[in-house]
Structure formats: structure tokens, C-alpha cells
mmCIF file of C-alpha atoms in Angstrom:
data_model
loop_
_atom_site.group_PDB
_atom_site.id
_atom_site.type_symbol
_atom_site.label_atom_id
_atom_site.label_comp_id
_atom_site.label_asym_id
_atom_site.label_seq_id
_atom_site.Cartn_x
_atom_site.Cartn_y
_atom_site.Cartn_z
ATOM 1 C CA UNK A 1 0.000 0.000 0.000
ATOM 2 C CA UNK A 2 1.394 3.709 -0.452
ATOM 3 C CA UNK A 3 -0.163 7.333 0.341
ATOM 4 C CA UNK A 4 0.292 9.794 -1.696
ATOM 5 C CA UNK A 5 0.420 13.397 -0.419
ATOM 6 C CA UNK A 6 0.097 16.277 -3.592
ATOM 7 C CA UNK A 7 1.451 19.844 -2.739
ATOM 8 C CA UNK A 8 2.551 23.276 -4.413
ATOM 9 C CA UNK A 9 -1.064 24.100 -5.651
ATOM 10 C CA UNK A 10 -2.074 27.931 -5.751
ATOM 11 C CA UNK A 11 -2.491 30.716 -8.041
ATOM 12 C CA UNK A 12 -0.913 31.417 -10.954
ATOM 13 C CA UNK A 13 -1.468 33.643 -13.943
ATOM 14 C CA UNK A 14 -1.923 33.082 -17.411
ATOM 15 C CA UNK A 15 1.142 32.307 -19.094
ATOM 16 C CA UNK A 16 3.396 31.469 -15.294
ATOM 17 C CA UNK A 17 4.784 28.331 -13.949
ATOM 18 C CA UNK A 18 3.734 26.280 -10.992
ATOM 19 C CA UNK A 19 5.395 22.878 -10.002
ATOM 20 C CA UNK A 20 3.727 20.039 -7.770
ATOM 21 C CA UNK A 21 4.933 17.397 -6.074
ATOM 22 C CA UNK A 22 3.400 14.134 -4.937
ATOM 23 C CA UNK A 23 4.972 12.864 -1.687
ATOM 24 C CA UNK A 24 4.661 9.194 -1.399
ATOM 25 C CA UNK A 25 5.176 6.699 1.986
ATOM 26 C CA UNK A 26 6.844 3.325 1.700
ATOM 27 C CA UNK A 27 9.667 1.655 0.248
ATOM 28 C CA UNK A 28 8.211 0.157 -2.809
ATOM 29 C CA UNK A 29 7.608 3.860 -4.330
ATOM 30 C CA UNK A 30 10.064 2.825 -7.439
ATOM 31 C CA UNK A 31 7.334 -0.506 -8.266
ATOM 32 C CA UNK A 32 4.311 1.608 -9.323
ATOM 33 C CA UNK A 33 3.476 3.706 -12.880
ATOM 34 C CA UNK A 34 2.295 6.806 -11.409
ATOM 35 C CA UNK A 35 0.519 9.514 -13.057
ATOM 36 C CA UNK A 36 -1.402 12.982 -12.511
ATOM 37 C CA UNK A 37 -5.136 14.009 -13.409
ATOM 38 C CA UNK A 38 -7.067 16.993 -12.804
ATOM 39 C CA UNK A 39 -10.788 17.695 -11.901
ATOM 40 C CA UNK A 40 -12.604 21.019 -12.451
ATOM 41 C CA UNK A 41 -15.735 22.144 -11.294
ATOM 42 C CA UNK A 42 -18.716 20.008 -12.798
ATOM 43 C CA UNK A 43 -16.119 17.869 -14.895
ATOM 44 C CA UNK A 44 -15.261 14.477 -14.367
ATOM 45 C CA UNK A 45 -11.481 13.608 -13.301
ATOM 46 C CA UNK A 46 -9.494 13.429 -16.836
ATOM 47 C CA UNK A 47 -5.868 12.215 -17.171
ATOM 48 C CA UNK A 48 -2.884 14.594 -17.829
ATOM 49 C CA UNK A 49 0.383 12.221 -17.111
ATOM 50 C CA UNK A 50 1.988 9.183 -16.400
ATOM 51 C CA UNK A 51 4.807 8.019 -15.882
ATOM 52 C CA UNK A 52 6.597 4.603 -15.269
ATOM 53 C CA UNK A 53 8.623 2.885 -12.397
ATOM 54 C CA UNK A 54 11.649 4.116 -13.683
ATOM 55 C CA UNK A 55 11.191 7.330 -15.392
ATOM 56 C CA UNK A 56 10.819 5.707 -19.069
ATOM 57 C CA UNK A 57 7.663 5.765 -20.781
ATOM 58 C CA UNK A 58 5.886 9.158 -20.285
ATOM 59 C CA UNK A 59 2.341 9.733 -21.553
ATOM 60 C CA UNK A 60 0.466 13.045 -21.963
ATOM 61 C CA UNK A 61 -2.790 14.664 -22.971
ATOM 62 C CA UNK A 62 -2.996 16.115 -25.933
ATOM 63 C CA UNK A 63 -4.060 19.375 -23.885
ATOM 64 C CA UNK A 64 -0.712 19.618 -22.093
ATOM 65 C CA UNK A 65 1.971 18.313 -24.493
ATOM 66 C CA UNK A 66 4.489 20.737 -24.758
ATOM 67 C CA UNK A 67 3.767 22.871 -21.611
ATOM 68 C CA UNK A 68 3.787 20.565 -18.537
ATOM 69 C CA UNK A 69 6.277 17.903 -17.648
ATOM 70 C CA UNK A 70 6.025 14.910 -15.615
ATOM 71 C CA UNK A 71 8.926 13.712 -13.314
ATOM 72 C CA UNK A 72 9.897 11.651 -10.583
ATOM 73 C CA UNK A 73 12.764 10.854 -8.261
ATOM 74 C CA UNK A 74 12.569 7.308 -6.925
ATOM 75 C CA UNK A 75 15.455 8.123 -4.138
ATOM 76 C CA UNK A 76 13.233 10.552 -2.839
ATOM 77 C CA UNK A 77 10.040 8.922 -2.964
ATOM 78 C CA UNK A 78 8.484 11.461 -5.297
ATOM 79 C CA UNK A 79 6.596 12.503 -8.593
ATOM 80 C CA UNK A 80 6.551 16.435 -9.881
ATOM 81 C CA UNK A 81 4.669 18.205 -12.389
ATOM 82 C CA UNK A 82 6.096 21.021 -13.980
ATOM 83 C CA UNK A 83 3.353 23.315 -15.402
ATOM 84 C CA UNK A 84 4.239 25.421 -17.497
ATOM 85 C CA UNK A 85 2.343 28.324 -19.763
ATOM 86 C CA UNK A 86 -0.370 27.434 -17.989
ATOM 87 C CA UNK A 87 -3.851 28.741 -19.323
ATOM 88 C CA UNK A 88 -7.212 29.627 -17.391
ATOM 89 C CA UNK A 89 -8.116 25.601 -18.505
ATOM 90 C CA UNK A 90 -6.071 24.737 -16.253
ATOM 91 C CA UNK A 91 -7.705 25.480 -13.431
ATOM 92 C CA UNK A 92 -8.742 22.629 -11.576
ATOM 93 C CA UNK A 93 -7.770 20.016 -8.455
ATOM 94 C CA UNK A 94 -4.645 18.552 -9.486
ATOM 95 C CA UNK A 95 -4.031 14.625 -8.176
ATOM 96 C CA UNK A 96 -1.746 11.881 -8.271
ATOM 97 C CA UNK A 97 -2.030 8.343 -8.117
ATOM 98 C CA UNK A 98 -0.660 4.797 -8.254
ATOM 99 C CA UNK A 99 -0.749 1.940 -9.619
ATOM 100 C CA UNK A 100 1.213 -1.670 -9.903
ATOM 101 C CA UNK A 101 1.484 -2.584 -13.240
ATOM 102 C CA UNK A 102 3.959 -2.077 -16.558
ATOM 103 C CA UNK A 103 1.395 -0.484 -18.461
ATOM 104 C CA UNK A 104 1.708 3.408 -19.145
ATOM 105 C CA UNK A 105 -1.470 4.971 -20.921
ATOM 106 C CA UNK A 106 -3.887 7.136 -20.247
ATOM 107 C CA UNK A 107 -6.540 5.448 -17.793
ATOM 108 C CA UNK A 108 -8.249 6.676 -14.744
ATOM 109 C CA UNK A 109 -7.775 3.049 -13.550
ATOM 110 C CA UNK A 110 -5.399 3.728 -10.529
ATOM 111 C CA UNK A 111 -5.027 1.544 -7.290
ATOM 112 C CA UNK A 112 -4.127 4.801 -5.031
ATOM 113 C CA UNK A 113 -4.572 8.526 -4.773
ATOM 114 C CA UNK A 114 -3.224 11.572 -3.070
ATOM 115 C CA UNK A 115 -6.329 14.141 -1.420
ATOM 116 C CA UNK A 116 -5.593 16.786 -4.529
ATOM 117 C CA UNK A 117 -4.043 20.100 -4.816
ATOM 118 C CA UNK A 118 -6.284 23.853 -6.251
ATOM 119 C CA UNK A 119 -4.508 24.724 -9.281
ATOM 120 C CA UNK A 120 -5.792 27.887 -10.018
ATOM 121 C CA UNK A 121 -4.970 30.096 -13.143
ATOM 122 C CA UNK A 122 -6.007 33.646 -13.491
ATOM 123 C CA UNK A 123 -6.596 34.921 -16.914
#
């Protein structure tokens, strides 16, 4: 089992930067493809990322490709997401979550999940 703890939300404006970071418990952080979604208001949760156990094989949206960049840093039991040019779209309740397997693609299907982060992006 892991947690998953998401920080480094807030407010941005159109066109700035804001990174997140997904703290994970445990020792077997390095054994699950994690990834990142988002939720806004009266949306369902969509994917944005993934990434797998050991860095290789990144997936994005087609929304984000370009502008945001997923990480992580298995030594440190972590997963970032660098936003970049970020847009008023963005705006939303950023999560992460895990999941044991190989595969890296764009499902919702995740074992785990962090409480989410406000992403919020002024125009």
C-alpha cells in the first residue's frame, strides 16, 4: 500500500509556472506507474500524465503536451509536475495516483490517490 500526499497548488497567472509534487510513503515507491489528473468544477477527473517505475515511458494529454512535464525521483520517494504556460483551462484540483502494473497509458484506472491540490490560473 502507499499514500500519496500532492502539494505546491495555488495561483498562478496566465502564461506562469507552478510545479507540484506528490509525496509518497513506503519503500516500494520505485514498483508503481504513477501519473497525474485533474478535476474542475462540474467535470469528471481526466488524465494529464503518467509516468513509469523508472522514469521511461511518459504519456500526456494532448491538452498539455508541450507545456507541462512529468517527473519523478525514486530516491526521494516522489513525482513532480512542472506546469508550465499554464492557461485559465487549467484550473482545476490537481491529483496523483498509483498503480502496480507495466502499463503506461492514459486510464483513470489507478489503485491509489493523493487528497488533490487547487490549481488555479487567473486569466
Amino acid at each position: 500500500q502507499v499514500q500519496l500526499v500532492e502539494s505546491g497548488g495555488g495561483l498562478a497567472q496566465a502564461g506562469g509556472s507552478l510545479r507540484l509534487s506528490c509525496a509518497a510513503s513506503g519503500r516500494t515507491f520505485s514498483s508503481y506507474t504513477m501519473g497525474w489528473f485533474r478535476q474542475a468544477p462540474g467535470k469528471e477527473r481526466e488524465f494529464v500524465a503518467a509516468i513509469g517505475r523508472i522514469g521511461y515511458g511518459i504519456v500526456y494529454t494532448d491538452s498539455v503536451k508541450g507545456r507541462f512535464t512529468v517527473s519523478r525521483d525514486n530516491a526521494r520517494n516522489t513525482l513532480y509536475l512542472q506546469m508550465n504556460s499554464l492557461k485559465p483551462e487549467d484550473t482545476a484540483v490537481y491529483y496523483c495516483a498509483a498503480r502496480q502494473t507495466i502499463v503506461i497509458d492514459t486510464s483513470t484506472k489507478y489503485d491509489y490517490w493523493g487528497q488533490g491540490t487547487q490549481v488555479t490560473v487567473s486569466s
